[in-house]
Amino acid sequence: GIQVEQSPPDLILQEGANSTLRCNFSDSVNNLQWFHQNPWGQLINLFYIPSGTKQNGRLSATTVATERYSLLYISSSQTTDSGVYFCSNTGKLIFGQGTTLQVKP
Amino acid sequence: DTAVSQTPKYLVTQMGNDKSIKCEQNLGHDTMYWYKQDSKKFLKIMFSYNNKELIINETVPNRFSPKSPDKAHLNLHINSLELGDSAVYFCASSPGALGTAYNEQFFGPGTRLTVL
């Protein structure tokens, strides 16, 4: 069955809008990581966040390991935020299926 | 630059051929990985090595053979290539082993393999 489920699968935003991406785990979370795969295919580390909240510029992430979910917040979205966002339970080497984000100018 | 690097970036070959993809990391990490990303963008672990020792070998055809000459390198050799092997292959590394708090992963740029 699905072990890492991401929602929504697709998201279209107008530039400047905010959004929240979610990652649910059916199993225990052993270290969690968020990635952005840009349109050129590069996988870029966003956050390594086993628990708690971290912020980096317009992006922030929160992981509640006891409730088996993590959230990625994108504020004031820009066209360069477009791409696919993945979460991964790195302790089990399992990726979610991704959220494809398109930010329109 | 400090990074995970892979060569080649693109690989186009005929069915039945044998090919290799090389990966090197200069981050001083102990653990390295190979992932396969299919056409639907799904990322799946193939292999993991810790200090040159194979620790994870997922259900992968034995035509795929990883080799780690030292802990900074993890190469992937594929025999008798098939159409279904077409995908993007990513190498990654992490400071520590699985099960530790130090397995933040860093990915290489990927190798796009096309089998004709």
JSON list of N, CA and C in Angstrom, two decimals, chain B residues 52-83:
[
{"chain": "B", "resi": 52, "resn": "LYS", "atom": "N", "xyz": [31.54, 1.26, 1.32]},
{"chain": "B", "resi": 52, "resn": "LYS", "atom": "CA", "xyz": [31.84, 0.28, 0.26]},
{"chain": "B", "resi": 52, "resn": "LYS", "atom": "C", "xyz": [31.09, -1.04, 0.42]},
{"chain": "B", "resi": 53, "resn": "GLU", "atom": "N", "xyz": [30.27, -1.15, 1.44]},
{"chain": "B", "resi": 53, "resn": "GLU", "atom": "CA", "xyz": [29.56, -2.41, 1.65]},
{"chain": "B", "resi": 53, "resn": "GLU", "atom": "C", "xyz": [28.10, -2.28, 1.24]},
{"chain": "B", "resi": 54, "resn": "LEU", "atom": "N", "xyz": [27.62, -3.24, 0.44]},
{"chain": "B", "resi": 54, "resn": "LEU", "atom": "CA", "xyz": [26.22, -3.23, 0.01]},
{"chain": "B", "resi": 54, "resn": "LEU", "atom": "C", "xyz": [25.32, -3.49, 1.19]},
{"chain": "B", "resi": 55, "resn": "ILE", "atom": "N", "xyz": [24.38, -2.56, 1.45]},
{"chain": "B", "resi": 55, "resn": "ILE", "atom": "CA", "xyz": [23.47, -2.76, 2.57]},
{"chain": "B", "resi": 55, "resn": "ILE", "atom": "C", "xyz": [22.02, -2.85, 2.13]},
{"chain": "B", "resi": 56, "resn": "ILE", "atom": "N", "xyz": [21.70, -2.32, 0.97]},
{"chain": "B", "resi": 56, "resn": "ILE", "atom": "CA", "xyz": [20.34, -2.44, 0.46]},
{"chain": "B", "resi": 56, "resn": "ILE", "atom": "C", "xyz": [20.41, -2.82, -1.01]},
{"chain": "B", "resi": 57, "resn": "ASN", "atom": "N", "xyz": [19.65, -3.86, -1.35]},
{"chain": "B", "resi": 57, "resn": "ASN", "atom": "CA", "xyz": [19.55, -4.31, -2.73]},
{"chain": "B", "resi": 57, "resn": "ASN", "atom": "C", "xyz": [18.08, -4.61, -2.98]},
{"chain": "B", "resi": 58, "resn": "GLU", "atom": "N", "xyz": [17.37, -3.60, -3.49]},
{"chain": "B", "resi": 58, "resn": "GLU", "atom": "CA", "xyz": [15.94, -3.77, -3.71]},
{"chain": "B", "resi": 58, "resn": "GLU", "atom": "C", "xyz": [15.71, -4.75, -4.86]},
{"chain": "B", "resi": 59, "resn": "THR", "atom": "N", "xyz": [14.44, -5.00, -5.13]},
{"chain": "B", "resi": 59, "resn": "THR", "atom": "CA", "xyz": [14.10, -5.95, -6.18]},
{"chain": "B", "resi": 59, "resn": "THR", "atom": "C", "xyz": [14.45, -5.35, -7.53]},
{"chain": "B", "resi": 60, "resn": "VAL", "atom": "N", "xyz": [15.69, -5.57, -7.91]},
{"chain": "B", "resi": 60, "resn": "VAL", "atom": "CA", "xyz": [16.22, -5.03, -9.16]},
{"chain": "B", "resi": 60, "resn": "VAL", "atom": "C", "xyz": [16.76, -6.20, -9.97]},
{"chain": "B", "resi": 61, "resn": "PRO", "atom": "N", "xyz": [16.51, -6.22, -11.30]},
{"chain": "B", "resi": 61, "resn": "PRO", "atom": "CA", "xyz": [17.06, -7.33, -12.09]},
{"chain": "B", "resi": 61, "resn": "PRO", "atom": "C", "xyz": [18.57, -7.45, -11.90]},
{"chain": "B", "resi": 62, "resn": "ASN", "atom": "N", "xyz": [19.07, -8.69, -11.93]},
{"chain": "B", "resi": 62, "resn": "ASN", "atom": "CA", "xyz": [20.51, -8.85, -11.69]},
{"chain": "B", "resi": 62, "resn": "ASN", "atom": "C", "xyz": [21.35, -8.39, -12.88]},
{"chain": "B", "resi": 63, "resn": "ARG", "atom": "N", "xyz": [20.72, -7.84, -13.90]},
{"chain": "B", "resi": 63, "resn": "ARG", "atom": "CA", "xyz": [21.47, -7.17, -14.97]},
{"chain": "B", "resi": 63, "resn": "ARG", "atom": "C", "xyz": [22.09, -5.86, -14.44]},
{"chain": "B", "resi": 64, "resn": "PHE", "atom": "N", "xyz": [21.58, -5.38, -13.32]},
{"chain": "B", "resi": 64, "resn": "PHE", "atom": "CA", "xyz": [22.11, -4.16, -12.70]},
{"chain": "B", "resi": 64, "resn": "PHE", "atom": "C", "xyz": [23.12, -4.57, -11.63]},
{"chain": "B", "resi": 65, "resn": "SER", "atom": "N", "xyz": [24.34, -4.09, -11.77]},
{"chain": "B", "resi": 65, "resn": "SER", "atom": "CA", "xyz": [25.35, -4.44, -10.76]},
{"chain": "B", "resi": 65, "resn": "SER", "atom": "C", "xyz": [26.07, -3.18, -10.32]},
{"chain": "B", "resi": 66, "resn": "PRO", "atom": "N", "xyz": [25.89, -2.81, -9.05]},
{"chain": "B", "resi": 66, "resn": "PRO", "atom": "CA", "xyz": [26.63, -1.67, -8.51]},
{"chain": "B", "resi": 66, "resn": "PRO", "atom": "C", "xyz": [28.02, -2.10, -8.10]},
{"chain": "B", "resi": 67, "resn": "LYS", "atom": "N", "xyz": [28.90, -1.10, -8.05]},
{"chain": "B", "resi": 67, "resn": "LYS", "atom": "CA", "xyz": [30.25, -1.38, -7.59]},
{"chain": "B", "resi": 67, "resn": "LYS", "atom": "C", "xyz": [30.79, -0.14, -6.90]},
{"chain": "B", "resi": 68, "resn": "SER", "atom": "N", "xyz": [31.36, -0.33, -5.70]},
{"chain": "B", "resi": 68, "resn": "SER", "atom": "CA", "xyz": [31.89, 0.79, -4.93]},
{"chain": "B", "resi": 68, "resn": "SER", "atom": "C", "xyz": [33.37, 0.55, -4.69]},
{"chain": "B", "resi": 69, "resn": "PRO", "atom": "N", "xyz": [34.24, 1.13, -5.52]},
{"chain": "B", "resi": 69, "resn": "PRO", "atom": "CA", "xyz": [35.69, 0.91, -5.33]},
{"chain": "B", "resi": 69, "resn": "PRO", "atom": "C", "xyz": [36.23, 1.57, -4.05]},
{"chain": "B", "resi": 70, "resn": "ASP", "atom": "N", "xyz": [35.59, 2.65, -3.64]},
{"chain": "B", "resi": 70, "resn": "ASP", "atom": "CA", "xyz": [35.92, 3.31, -2.37]},
{"chain": "B", "resi": 70, "resn": "ASP", "atom": "C", "xyz": [34.68, 4.08, -1.95]},
{"chain": "B", "resi": 71, "resn": "LYS", "atom": "N", "xyz": [34.71, 4.65, -0.75]},
{"chain": "B", "resi": 71, "resn": "LYS", "atom": "CA", "xyz": [33.44, 5.19, -0.24]},
{"chain": "B", "resi": 71, "resn": "LYS", "atom": "C", "xyz": [33.03, 6.47, -0.94]},
{"chain": "B", "resi": 72, "resn": "ALA", "atom": "N", "xyz": [33.90, 7.03, -1.78]},
{"chain": "B", "resi": 72, "resn": "ALA", "atom": "CA", "xyz": [33.55, 8.24, -2.52]},
{"chain": "B", "resi": 72, "resn": "ALA", "atom": "C", "xyz": [32.94, 7.95, -3.89]},
{"chain": "B", "resi": 73, "resn": "HIS", "atom": "N", "xyz": [32.96, 6.70, -4.30]},
{"chain": "B", "resi": 73, "resn": "HIS", "atom": "CA", "xyz": [32.49, 6.33, -5.63]},
{"chain": "B", "resi": 73, "resn": "HIS", "atom": "C", "xyz": [31.50, 5.18, -5.57]},
{"chain": "B", "resi": 74, "resn": "LEU", "atom": "N", "xyz": [30.45, 5.31, -6.39]},
{"chain": "B", "resi": 74, "resn": "LEU", "atom": "CA", "xyz": [29.49, 4.22, -6.54]},
{"chain": "B", "resi": 74, "resn": "LEU", "atom": "C", "xyz": [29.06, 4.21, -8.00]},
{"chain": "B", "resi": 75, "resn": "ASN", "atom": "N", "xyz": [29.46, 3.17, -8.71]},
{"chain": "B", "resi": 75, "resn": "ASN", "atom": "CA", "xyz": [29.16, 3.06, -10.12]},
{"chain": "B", "resi": 75, "resn": "ASN", "atom": "C", "xyz": [28.04, 2.05, -10.34]},
{"chain": "B", "resi": 76, "resn": "LEU", "atom": "N", "xyz": [27.35, 2.22, -11.46]},
{"chain": "B", "resi": 76, "resn": "LEU", "atom": "CA", "xyz": [26.24, 1.31, -11.79]},
{"chain": "B", "resi": 76, "resn": "LEU", "atom": "C", "xyz": [26.47, 0.76, -13.18]},
{"chain": "B", "resi": 77, "resn": "HIS", "atom": "N", "xyz": [26.58, -0.55, -13.27]},
{"chain": "B", "resi": 77, "resn": "HIS", "atom": "CA", "xyz": [26.76, -1.20, -14.56]},
{"chain": "B", "resi": 77, "resn": "HIS", "atom": "C", "xyz": [25.48, -1.93, -14.92]},
{"chain": "B", "resi": 78, "resn": "ILE", "atom": "N", "xyz": [25.06, -1.78, -16.16]},
{"chain": "B", "resi": 78, "resn": "ILE", "atom": "CA", "xyz": [23.82, -2.42, -16.61]},
{"chain": "B", "resi": 78, "resn": "ILE", "atom": "C", "xyz": [24.12, -3.28, -17.83]},
{"chain": "B", "resi": 79, "resn": "ASN", "atom": "N", "xyz": [23.82, -4.55, -17.72]},
{"chain": "B", "resi": 79, "resn": "ASN", "atom": "CA", "xyz": [24.03, -5.49, -18.83]},
{"chain": "B", "resi": 79, "resn": "ASN", "atom": "C", "xyz": [22.75, -5.67, -19.63]},
{"chain": "B", "resi": 80, "resn": "SER", "atom": "N", "xyz": [22.92, -6.01, -20.90]},
{"chain": "B", "resi": 80, "resn": "SER", "atom": "CA", "xyz": [21.79, -6.39, -21.76]},
{"chain": "B", "resi": 80, "resn": "SER", "atom": "C", "xyz": [20.62, -5.44, -21.61]},
{"chain": "B", "resi": 81, "resn": "LEU", "atom": "N", "xyz": [20.86, -4.19, -21.91]},
{"chain": "B", "resi": 81, "resn": "LEU", "atom": "CA", "xyz": [19.85, -3.14, -21.69]},
{"chain": "B", "resi": 81, "resn": "LEU", "atom": "C", "xyz": [18.54, -3.45, -22.41]},
{"chain": "B", "resi": 82, "resn": "GLU", "atom": "N", "xyz": [17.45, -3.12, -21.72]},
{"chain": "B", "resi": 82, "resn": "GLU", "atom": "CA", "xyz": [16.10, -3.33, -22.25]},
{"chain": "B", "resi": 82, "resn": "GLU", "atom": "C", "xyz": [15.39, -1.99, -22.34]},
{"chain": "B", "resi": 83, "resn": "LEU", "atom": "N", "xyz": [14.32, -1.98, -23.17]},
{"chain": "B", "resi": 83, "resn": "LEU", "atom": "CA", "xyz": [13.56, -0.73, -23.35]},
{"chain": "B", "resi": 83, "resn": "LEU", "atom": "C", "xyz": [13.08, -0.18, -22.01]}
]
